[in-house]
PDB file of C-alpha atoms in Angstrom:
ATOM      1  CA  MET A1251     -19.338 -18.155  -6.599  1.00 71.00           C
ATOM      2  CA  LYS A1252     -16.557 -19.956  -8.383  1.00 86.00           C
ATOM      3  CA  PRO A1253     -13.733 -18.634 -10.561  1.00 89.00           C
ATOM      4  CA  PRO A1254     -13.541 -19.386 -14.280  1.00 89.00           C
ATOM      5  CA  ALA A1255     -11.293 -22.265 -15.312  1.00 95.00           C
ATOM      6  CA  PHE A1256      -7.546 -21.650 -15.377  1.00 96.00           C
ATOM      7  CA  THR A1257      -4.290 -23.580 -15.578  1.00 98.00           C
ATOM      8  CA  TYR A1258      -2.519 -23.691 -12.213  1.00 98.00           C
ATOM      9  CA  HIS A1259       1.263 -23.336 -11.929  1.00 98.00           C
ATOM     10  CA  ARG A1260       3.296 -23.712  -8.738  1.00 98.00           C
ATOM     11  CA  PRO A1261       6.940 -22.856  -9.487  1.00 98.00           C
ATOM     12  CA  ALA A1262       9.631 -23.887  -7.017  1.00 98.00           C
ATOM     13  CA  THR A1263      12.127 -21.116  -7.851  1.00 98.00           C
ATOM     14  CA  VAL A1264      12.040 -17.472  -8.867  1.00 98.00           C
ATOM     15  CA  GLU A1265      13.620 -18.424 -12.194  1.00 98.00           C
ATOM     16  CA  GLU A1266      10.865 -20.951 -12.852  1.00 98.00           C
ATOM     17  CA  ALA A1267       8.209 -18.388 -11.917  1.00 98.00           C
ATOM     18  CA  LEU A1268       9.665 -15.820 -14.299  1.00 98.00           C
ATOM     19  CA  ALA A1269       9.899 -18.358 -17.117  1.00 98.00           C
ATOM     20  CA  THR A1270       6.260 -19.303 -16.571  1.00 98.00           C
ATOM     21  CA  LEU A1271       5.116 -15.685 -16.518  1.00 98.00           C
ATOM     22  CA  ASP A1272       7.106 -14.994 -19.671  1.00 98.00           C
ATOM     23  CA  ARG A1273       5.482 -17.955 -21.396  1.00 98.00           C
ATOM     24  CA  VAL A1274       1.872 -17.160 -20.460  1.00 98.00           C
ATOM     25  CA  GLY A1275       2.220 -13.384 -20.946  1.00 96.00           C
ATOM     26  CA  PRO A1276      -0.865 -11.204 -20.417  1.00 97.00           C
ATOM     27  CA  ASP A1277      -2.992 -14.292 -19.753  1.00 97.00           C
ATOM     28  CA  GLY A1278      -1.248 -14.922 -16.414  1.00 96.00           C
ATOM     29  CA  LYS A1279      -1.917 -13.692 -12.882  1.00 97.00           C
ATOM     30  CA  VAL A1280       0.321 -14.082  -9.827  1.00 98.00           C
ATOM     31  CA  LEU A1281      -1.126 -15.607  -6.646  1.00 97.00           C
ATOM     32  CA  ALA A1282       0.636 -14.651  -3.402  1.00 97.00           C
ATOM     33  CA  GLY A1283      -1.740 -14.007  -0.506  1.00 96.00           C
ATOM     34  CA  GLY A1284      -4.806 -14.114  -2.732  1.00 95.00           C
ATOM     35  CA  GLN A1285      -6.883 -11.860  -0.486  1.00 94.00           C
ATOM     36  CA  SER A1286      -7.645  -9.488  -3.374  1.00 93.00           C
ATOM     37  CA  LEU A1287      -7.207 -11.797  -6.362  1.00 93.00           C
ATOM     38  CA  VAL A1288      -9.440 -14.679  -5.254  1.00 93.00           C
ATOM     39  CA  PRO A1289     -12.539 -12.498  -4.681  1.00 92.00           C
ATOM     40  CA  VAL A1290     -11.937 -10.835  -8.051  1.00 92.00           C
ATOM     41  CA  LEU A1291     -11.792 -14.266  -9.702  1.00 94.00           C
ATOM     42  CA  ASN A1292     -14.864 -15.512  -7.863  1.00 93.00           C
ATOM     43  CA  MET A1293     -16.867 -12.466  -8.945  1.00 93.00           C
ATOM     44  CA  ARG A1294     -15.702 -13.054 -12.536  1.00 91.00           C
ATOM     45  CA  LEU A1295     -14.138  -9.595 -12.682  1.00 90.00           C
ATOM     46  CA  ALA A1296     -11.005 -11.234 -14.067  1.00 92.00           C
ATOM     47  CA  ALA A1297     -10.570 -14.451 -16.023  1.00 94.00           C
ATOM     48  CA  PRO A1298      -6.862 -15.242 -16.477  1.00 96.00           C
ATOM     49  CA  GLY A1299      -6.024 -18.425 -18.299  1.00 96.00           C
ATOM     50  CA  HIS A1300      -3.076 -19.129 -15.992  1.00 97.00           C
ATOM     51  CA  LEU A1301      -2.558 -18.674 -12.253  1.00 97.00           C
ATOM     52  CA  VAL A1302       1.064 -18.641 -11.069  1.00 98.00           C
ATOM     53  CA  ASP A1303       1.239 -19.473  -7.351  1.00 98.00           C
ATOM     54  CA  ILE A1304       4.491 -18.136  -5.827  1.00 98.00           C
ATOM     55  CA  ASN A1305       3.950 -19.446  -2.296  1.00 98.00           C
ATOM     56  CA  ARG A1306       6.822 -21.927  -2.619  1.00 98.00           C
ATOM     57  CA  LEU A1307       9.258 -19.033  -3.131  1.00 98.00           C
ATOM     58  CA  THR A1308       9.866 -18.652   0.602  1.00 97.00           C
ATOM     59  CA  ALA A1309      13.122 -16.766   0.017  1.00 97.00           C
ATOM     60  CA  LEU A1310      10.886 -13.789  -0.820  1.00 98.00           C
ATOM     61  CA  SER A1311       9.246 -13.654   2.616  1.00 98.00           C
ATOM     62  CA  TYR A1312      11.803 -11.285   4.159  1.00 98.00           C
ATOM     63  CA  ILE A1313      11.590  -7.882   5.884  1.00 98.00           C
ATOM     64  CA  ARG A1314      15.063  -6.329   6.102  1.00 98.00           C
ATOM     65  CA  ALA A1315      16.352  -2.988   7.327  1.00 98.00           C
ATOM     66  CA  GLY A1316      19.690  -1.557   6.229  1.00 97.00           C
ATOM     67  CA  ASN A1317      21.401   1.081   4.083  1.00 97.00           C
ATOM     68  CA  GLY A1318      18.720   3.640   4.875  1.00 98.00           C
ATOM     69  CA  SER A1319      15.696   1.628   3.826  1.00 98.00           C
ATOM     70  CA  VAL A1320      13.369  -1.238   4.672  1.00 98.00           C
ATOM     71  CA  ARG A1321      13.057  -3.921   1.989  1.00 98.00           C
ATOM     72  CA  VAL A1322       9.985  -6.161   1.889  1.00 98.00           C
ATOM     73  CA  GLY A1323       9.917  -9.325  -0.192  1.00 98.00           C
ATOM     74  CA  ALA A1324       6.989 -10.485  -2.282  1.00 98.00           C
ATOM     75  CA  LEU A1325       5.836 -13.108   0.241  1.00 98.00           C
ATOM     76  CA  ALA A1326       6.055 -11.029   3.435  1.00 98.00           C
ATOM     77  CA  ARG A1327       2.585 -11.102   5.005  1.00 98.00           C
ATOM     78  CA  HIS A1328       0.879  -7.991   6.371  1.00 98.00           C
ATOM     79  CA  ALA A1329       0.901  -9.507   9.857  1.00 98.00           C
ATOM     80  CA  ASP A1330       4.652 -10.065   9.710  1.00 98.00           C
ATOM     81  CA  VAL A1331       5.243  -6.482   8.571  1.00 98.00           C
ATOM     82  CA  GLY A1332       2.946  -5.203  11.299  1.00 97.00           C
ATOM     83  CA  ARG A1333       4.975  -6.793  14.061  1.00 97.00           C
ATOM     84  CA  SER A1334       8.460  -6.577  12.554  1.00 98.00           C
ATOM     85  CA  PRO A1335      10.978  -4.377  14.406  1.00 98.00           C
ATOM     86  CA  ALA A1336      12.601  -3.797  11.023  1.00 98.00           C
ATOM     87  CA  ALA A1337       9.508  -2.066   9.620  1.00 98.00           C
ATOM     88  CA  LEU A1338       9.082   1.695   9.716  1.00 98.00           C
ATOM     89  CA  PRO A1339       6.710   2.930  12.441  1.00 98.00           C
ATOM     90  CA  LEU A1340       4.349   4.243   9.757  1.00 98.00           C
ATOM     91  CA  MET A1341       4.302   0.816   8.097  1.00 98.00           C
ATOM     92  CA  ARG A1342       3.247  -0.794  11.372  1.00 98.00           C
ATOM     93  CA  GLN A1343       0.697   1.934  12.090  1.00 98.00           C
ATOM     94  CA  ALA A1344      -0.909   1.602   8.668  1.00 98.00           C
ATOM     95  CA  THR A1345      -0.844  -2.201   8.571  1.00 98.00           C
ATOM     96  CA  ALA A1346      -2.909  -2.343  11.772  1.00 96.00           C
ATOM     97  CA  HIS A1347      -5.806  -0.900   9.720  1.00 96.00           C
ATOM     98  CA  VAL A1348      -5.608  -3.442   6.896  1.00 97.00           C
ATOM     99  CA  ALA A1349      -8.900  -5.354   6.903  1.00 95.00           C
ATOM    100  CA  HIS A1350      -9.125  -8.109   9.559  1.00 94.00           C
ATOM    101  CA  PRO A1351      -6.540 -10.371  11.268  1.00 95.00           C
ATOM    102  CA  ALA A1352      -7.337 -13.337   9.036  1.00 95.00           C
ATOM    103  CA  ILE A1353      -6.650 -11.262   5.940  1.00 96.00           C
ATOM    104  CA  ARG A1354      -3.487  -9.712   7.407  1.00 97.00           C
ATOM    105  CA  ASN A1355      -2.223 -13.204   8.237  1.00 97.00           C
ATOM    106  CA  ARG A1356      -2.447 -14.236   4.592  1.00 97.00           C
ATOM    107  CA  GLY A1357      -2.298 -11.100   2.465  1.00 98.00           C
ATOM    108  CA  THR A1358       1.059  -9.740   1.322  1.00 98.00           C
ATOM    109  CA  THR A1359       2.333  -6.179   1.379  1.00 98.00           C
ATOM    110  CA  VAL A1360       3.831  -6.327  -2.120  1.00 98.00           C
ATOM    111  CA  GLY A1361       0.649  -7.938  -3.427  1.00 98.00           C
ATOM    112  CA  SER A1362      -1.330  -5.011  -2.057  1.00 98.00           C
ATOM    113  CA  LEU A1363       0.979  -2.601  -3.865  1.00 98.00           C
ATOM    114  CA  VAL A1364       0.502  -4.437  -7.168  1.00 98.00           C
ATOM    115  CA  HIS A1365      -3.280  -4.557  -6.689  1.00 97.00           C
ATOM    116  CA  ALA A1366      -3.165  -0.739  -6.386  1.00 97.00           C
ATOM    117  CA  ASP A1367      -6.498  -0.301  -4.651  1.00 97.00           C
ATOM    118  CA  PRO A1368      -6.982   3.448  -4.017  1.00 96.00           C
ATOM    119  CA  ALA A1369      -8.423   2.548  -0.600  1.00 97.00           C
ATOM    120  CA  ALA A1370      -5.413   0.434   0.450  1.00 97.00           C
ATOM    121  CA  GLU A1371      -3.017   1.598   3.148  1.00 98.00           C
ATOM    122  CA  LEU A1372       0.396   0.343   2.001  1.00 98.00           C
ATOM    123  CA  PRO A1373       0.382   2.055  -1.410  1.00 98.00           C
ATOM    124  CA  ALA A1374      -0.040   5.339   0.468  1.00 98.00           C
ATOM    125  CA  VAL A1375       2.858   4.533   2.799  1.00 98.00           C
ATOM    126  CA  LEU A1376       5.111   3.698  -0.160  1.00 98.00           C
ATOM    127  CA  SER A1377       4.116   6.954  -1.854  1.00 98.00           C
ATOM    128  CA  LEU A1378       4.666   9.058   1.258  1.00 98.00           C
ATOM    129  CA  VAL A1379       8.226   7.792   1.831  1.00 98.00           C
ATOM    130  CA  ASP A1380       9.067   7.993  -1.897  1.00 98.00           C
ATOM    131  CA  GLY A1381       9.599   4.247  -2.098  1.00 98.00           C
ATOM    132  CA  SER A1382       9.865   1.932  -5.088  1.00 98.00           C
ATOM    133  CA  VAL A1383       8.994  -1.537  -6.364  1.00 98.00           C
ATOM    134  CA  SER A1384      11.436  -3.939  -8.042  1.00 98.00           C
ATOM    135  CA  LEU A1385       9.965  -5.849 -10.987  1.00 98.00           C
ATOM    136  CA  ALA A1386      11.744  -8.944 -12.271  1.00 98.00           C
ATOM    137  CA  SER A1387      11.359 -10.693 -15.612  1.00 98.00           C
ATOM    138  CA  THR A1388      13.399 -13.030 -17.755  1.00 98.00           C
ATOM    139  CA  GLY A1389      15.009  -9.901 -19.191  1.00 97.00           C
ATOM    140  CA  GLY A1390      16.255  -8.574 -15.842  1.00 98.00           C
ATOM    141  CA  VAL A1391      15.048  -6.337 -13.009  1.00 98.00           C
ATOM    142  CA  ARG A1392      13.732  -2.794 -13.214  1.00 98.00           C
ATOM    143  CA  THR A1393      12.826  -0.487 -10.350  1.00 98.00           C
ATOM    144  CA  VAL A1394       9.787   1.793 -10.515  1.00 98.00           C
ATOM    145  CA  ALA A1395       9.330   4.726  -8.130  1.00 98.00           C
ATOM    146  CA  ALA A1396       6.025   4.953  -6.284  1.00 98.00           C
ATOM    147  CA  ALA A1397       5.146   8.164  -8.123  1.00 97.00           C
ATOM    148  CA  GLU A1398       5.110   6.191 -11.391  1.00 98.00           C
ATOM    149  CA  PHE A1399       4.051   2.801 -10.050  1.00 98.00           C
ATOM    150  CA  PHE A1400       0.384   3.553  -9.278  1.00 98.00           C
ATOM    151  CA  THR A1401      -1.152   4.428 -12.631  1.00 98.00           C
ATOM    152  CA  GLY A1402      -4.870   4.337 -11.777  1.00 97.00           C
ATOM    153  CA  PRO A1403      -7.492   2.576  -9.679  1.00 96.00           C
ATOM    154  CA  LEU A1404      -6.475  -1.108  -9.552  1.00 95.00           C
ATOM    155  CA  GLU A1405      -3.746  -0.371 -12.102  1.00 97.00           C
ATOM    156  CA  SER A1406       0.009  -0.497 -11.582  1.00 98.00           C
ATOM    157  CA  ALA A1407       3.142  -0.368 -13.712  1.00 98.00           C
ATOM    158  CA  VAL A1408       3.652  -4.153 -13.664  1.00 98.00           C
ATOM    159  CA  ARG A1409       3.929  -5.474 -17.213  1.00 98.00           C
ATOM    160  CA  PRO A1410       2.948  -8.915 -18.513  1.00 97.00           C
ATOM    161  CA  GLY A1411       5.710 -11.380 -17.688  1.00 98.00           C
ATOM    162  CA  GLU A1412       6.916  -9.407 -14.654  1.00 98.00           C
ATOM    163  CA  LEU A1413       6.923 -10.385 -10.988  1.00 98.00           C
ATOM    164  CA  ALA A1414       7.032  -7.760  -8.240  1.00 98.00           C
ATOM    165  CA  VAL A1415       9.784  -9.250  -6.086  1.00 98.00           C
ATOM    166  CA  GLU A1416      10.470  -6.459  -3.588  1.00 98.00           C
ATOM    167  CA  ALA A1417       9.290  -3.097  -2.275  1.00 98.00           C
ATOM    168  CA  THR A1418      11.742  -0.580  -0.817  1.00 98.00           C
ATOM    169  CA  PHE A1419      10.631   1.897   1.856  1.00 98.00           C
ATOM    170  CA  PRO A1420      13.296   4.587   2.508  1.00 98.00           C
ATOM    171  CA  VAL A1421      13.821   5.553   6.145  1.00 98.00           C
ATOM    172  CA  PRO A1422      12.642   9.139   6.790  1.00 98.00           C
ATOM    173  CA  PRO A1423      15.141  11.725   8.093  1.00 97.00           C
ATOM    174  CA  PRO A1424      16.159  11.713  11.786  1.00 97.00           C
ATOM    175  CA  GLY A1425      13.610  13.395  13.994  1.00 97.00           C
ATOM    176  CA  THR A1426      10.664  12.227  11.879  1.00 98.00           C
ATOM    177  CA  ARG A1427       7.491  11.108  13.585  1.00 98.00           C
ATOM    178  CA  SER A1428       4.455   9.484  12.031  1.00 98.00           C
ATOM    179  CA  ALA A1429       0.784   8.704  12.519  1.00 98.00           C
ATOM    180  CA  TRP A1430      -2.001   6.980  10.623  1.00 98.00           C
ATOM    181  CA  LEU A1431      -5.735   7.680  10.964  1.00 98.00           C
ATOM    182  CA  GLU A1432      -8.714   6.548   8.933  1.00 97.00           C
ATOM    183  CA  VAL A1433     -12.500   6.457   9.082  1.00 97.00           C
ATOM    184  CA  SER A1434     -14.519   3.488   7.859  1.00 95.00           C
ATOM    185  CA  ARG A1435     -18.144   2.491   8.287  1.00 90.00           C
ATOM    186  CA  ARG A1436     -17.098  -0.575  10.298  1.00 89.00           C
ATOM    187  CA  ARG A1437     -13.763  -1.759  11.635  1.00 86.00           C
ATOM    188  CA  GLY A1438     -11.999  -3.594   8.840  1.00 86.00           C
ATOM    189  CA  ASP A1439     -14.048  -2.073   6.015  1.00 91.00           C
ATOM    190  CA  TYR A1440     -12.425  -0.024   3.293  1.00 90.00           C
ATOM    191  CA  ALA A1441     -11.671   3.460   4.532  1.00 95.00           C
ATOM    192  CA  VAL A1442     -13.968   6.299   3.544  1.00 97.00           C
ATOM    193  CA  CYS A1443     -10.852   8.413   4.024  1.00 98.00           C
ATOM    194  CA  GLY A1444      -7.421   7.644   5.458  1.00 98.00           C
ATOM    195  CA  VAL A1445      -4.313   9.707   6.075  1.00 98.00           C
ATOM    196  CA  GLY A1446      -0.709   8.929   6.931  1.00 98.00           C
ATOM    197  CA  VAL A1447       1.594  11.739   8.022  1.00 98.00           C
ATOM    198  CA  LEU A1448       5.322  12.257   8.468  1.00 98.00           C
ATOM    199  CA  VAL A1449       6.442  15.251  10.532  1.00 98.00           C
ATOM    200  CA  THR A1450      10.167  16.001  10.897  1.00 98.00           C
ATOM    201  CA  LEU A1451      11.403  18.008  13.886  1.00 98.00           C
ATOM    202  CA  ASP A1452      14.824  19.560  14.402  1.00 97.00           C
ATOM    203  CA  PRO A1453      16.665  19.081  17.749  1.00 96.00           C
ATOM    204  CA  GLY A1454      14.894  22.166  19.114  1.00 95.00           C
ATOM    205  CA  GLY A1455      11.455  20.751  18.335  1.00 95.00           C
ATOM    206  CA  ARG A1456      10.745  23.003  15.328  1.00 97.00           C
ATOM    207  CA  VAL A1457       8.919  21.438  12.393  1.00 98.00           C
ATOM    208  CA  THR A1458      11.173  21.384   9.343  1.00 98.00           C
ATOM    209  CA  ARG A1459       8.993  19.217   7.107  1.00 98.00           C
ATOM    210  CA  ALA A1460       5.473  17.828   7.112  1.00 98.00           C
ATOM    211  CA  ARG A1461       3.868  15.622   4.466  1.00 98.00           C
ATOM    212  CA  ALA A1462       0.711  13.550   4.253  1.00 98.00           C
ATOM    213  CA  CYS A1463      -0.724  10.906   1.942  1.00 98.00           C
ATOM    214  CA  TYR A1464      -4.406  10.120   1.485  1.00 98.00           C
ATOM    215  CA  ILE A1465      -6.423   7.057   0.497  1.00 98.00           C
ATOM    216  CA  SER A1466      -9.986   6.776  -0.823  1.00 97.00           C
ATOM    217  CA  VAL A1467     -10.064  10.374  -2.071  1.00 97.00           C
ATOM    218  CA  GLY A1468      -8.630   9.812  -5.553  1.00 97.00           C
ATOM    219  CA  PRO A1469      -7.743   7.139  -8.109  1.00 97.00           C
ATOM    220  CA  THR A1470      -4.223   6.755  -6.653  1.00 98.00           C
ATOM    221  CA  PRO A1471      -2.548   7.764  -3.360  1.00 98.00           C
ATOM    222  CA  ILE A1472      -2.348  11.558  -3.056  1.00 98.00           C
ATOM    223  CA  VAL A1473       0.707  13.135  -1.393  1.00 98.00           C
ATOM    224  CA  VAL A1474       0.424  16.697  -0.039  1.00 98.00           C
ATOM    225  CA  ASP A1475       3.263  18.828   1.360  1.00 98.00           C
ATOM    226  CA  LEU A1476       2.037  20.526   4.550  1.00 98.00           C
ATOM    227  CA  THR A1477       5.306  22.214   5.545  1.00 98.00           C
ATOM    228  CA  ASP A1478       4.129  25.749   4.764  1.00 97.00           C
ATOM    229  CA  ALA A1479       1.208  25.387   7.196  1.00 98.00           C
ATOM    230  CA  ALA A1480       3.134  23.739  10.058  1.00 97.00           C
ATOM    231  CA  PRO A1481       2.857  23.804  12.986  1.00 97.00           C
ATOM    232  CA  ASP A1482      -0.683  25.207  12.631  1.00 98.00           C
ATOM    233  CA  TRP A1483      -2.294  21.841  12.077  1.00 98.00           C
ATOM    234  CA  ASP A1484      -5.772  23.258  11.524  1.00 98.00           C
ATOM    235  CA  ALA A1485      -4.282  25.283   8.684  1.00 98.00           C
ATOM    236  CA  ALA A1486      -2.563  22.127   7.432  1.00 98.00           C
ATOM    237  CA  GLY A1487      -5.932  20.410   7.344  1.00 98.00           C
ATOM    238  CA  ARG A1488      -7.416  23.230   5.296  1.00 98.00           C
ATOM    239  CA  LEU A1489      -4.451  23.124   2.918  1.00 98.00           C
ATOM    240  CA  ALA A1490      -4.901  19.379   2.411  1.00 98.00           C
ATOM    241  CA  ALA A1491      -8.660  19.683   1.882  1.00 98.00           C
ATOM    242  CA  ALA A1492      -8.049  22.227  -0.856  1.00 98.00           C
ATOM    243  CA  ALA A1493      -5.503  19.939  -2.532  1.00 98.00           C
ATOM    244  CA  VAL A1494      -7.736  16.881  -2.981  1.00 98.00           C
ATOM    245  CA  ASP A1495     -10.601  16.357  -5.405  1.00 96.00           C
ATOM    246  CA  PRO A1496     -12.663  13.399  -4.154  1.00 97.00           C
ATOM    247  CA  GLY A1497     -15.773  12.116  -5.859  1.00 93.00           C
ATOM    248  CA  ASP A1498     -19.204  10.996  -4.680  1.00 94.00           C
ATOM    249  CA  ASP A1499     -20.039   7.317  -4.365  1.00 92.00           C
ATOM    250  CA  VAL A1500     -22.418   5.058  -2.442  1.00 91.00           C
ATOM    251  CA  HIS A1501     -20.254   5.301   0.685  1.00 91.00           C
ATOM    252  CA  ALA A1502     -19.760   9.056   1.032  1.00 95.00           C
ATOM    253  CA  THR A1503     -20.140  12.399  -0.690  1.00 97.00           C
ATOM    254  CA  ALA A1504     -17.189  14.361  -1.969  1.00 97.00           C
ATOM    255  CA  ALA A1505     -17.927  17.066   0.608  1.00 98.00           C
ATOM    256  CA  TYR A1506     -17.788  14.561   3.472  1.00 98.00           C
ATOM    257  CA  ARG A1507     -14.520  13.095   2.232  1.00 98.00           C
ATOM    258  CA  ARG A1508     -13.003  16.572   1.965  1.00 98.00           C
ATOM    259  CA  HIS A1509     -14.196  17.271   5.513  1.00 98.00           C
ATOM    260  CA  LEU A1510     -12.488  14.075   6.698  1.00 98.00           C
ATOM    261  CA  VAL A1511      -9.263  15.074   4.955  1.00 98.00           C
ATOM    262  CA  ARG A1512      -9.259  18.355   6.877  1.00 98.00           C
ATOM    263  CA  VAL A1513     -10.091  16.871  10.271  1.00 98.00           C
ATOM    264  CA  LEU A1514      -7.924  13.754  10.039  1.00 98.00           C
ATOM    265  CA  THR A1515      -4.931  15.734   8.815  1.00 98.00           C
ATOM    266  CA  ALA A1516      -5.023  18.043  11.822  1.00 98.00           C
ATOM    267  CA  ARG A1517      -5.488  15.147  14.229  1.00 98.00           C
ATOM    268  CA  ALA A1518      -2.811  12.939  12.683  1.00 98.00           C
ATOM    269  CA  CYS A1519      -0.182  15.707  12.657  1.00 98.00           C
ATOM    270  CA  ALA A1520      -0.927  16.561  16.277  1.00 98.00           C
ATOM    271  CA  MET A1521      -0.673  12.868  17.177  1.00 97.00           C
ATOM    272  CA  ALA A1522       2.660  12.531  15.403  1.00 98.00           C
ATOM    273  CA  VAL A1523       4.361  15.419  17.189  1.00 96.00           C
ATOM    274  CA  ALA A1524       2.856  14.437  20.550  1.00 94.00           C
ATOM    275  CA  ASP A1525       4.207  10.880  20.276  1.00 64.00           C
ATOM    276  CA  ASP A1526       7.185  10.449  22.574  1.00 55.00           C
TER     277      ASP A1526
END
């Protein structure tokens, strides 16, 4: 399979990239890691007239911690995030489940957020920590919270002419522990169901807050507050299962996905609090 014809642009600066995106408008697509975009092009599911390759913008390949958050630039690869001491533990835990090593070595975290696949791990992490994405254009920069950024399956708040330059992941409160679990048909496949959890403990070990986010059970990441059920994690699993509304598809029934939500929630919360 081959993609439809397009005009290729390779800007050397962010300013040049933004000018190009402004000029081509809705007919342009950004190429960073390409691990989602290239298959979409090859299958003729998209046919942009212009492809804007940002791989020369190496200043956007950073992962930085400070001021209560972790900031990830547009060219930071999954593999770099997965082994960065600056990344949140949940970011590293989730990134380990992203596809295969070859894809993690090339794919970008911010690119995954923009692609907004409901089965992708990093959109769920951003949603769970109440993060945001910075979108730059020739008119300036705007920041969109995760709750408004993911608008539907494979749909995000990025407008024509905009470049997602950075994602911000706030650091959870002190005493917070995390875990990520998912089930897929084969290692590296899209998850049938996945869950990331954050459980906050006070100095005496009492749970003060518990939240979870789910992938592959809705059109966008689904965040559920489990605090009222904690520390009865079986009850937390039942609460989460009642809060989601998955559908049937060729991979799993809605009933099986709801079952996985219940079981994985209980397991992930128990893992998080047991992690020393």
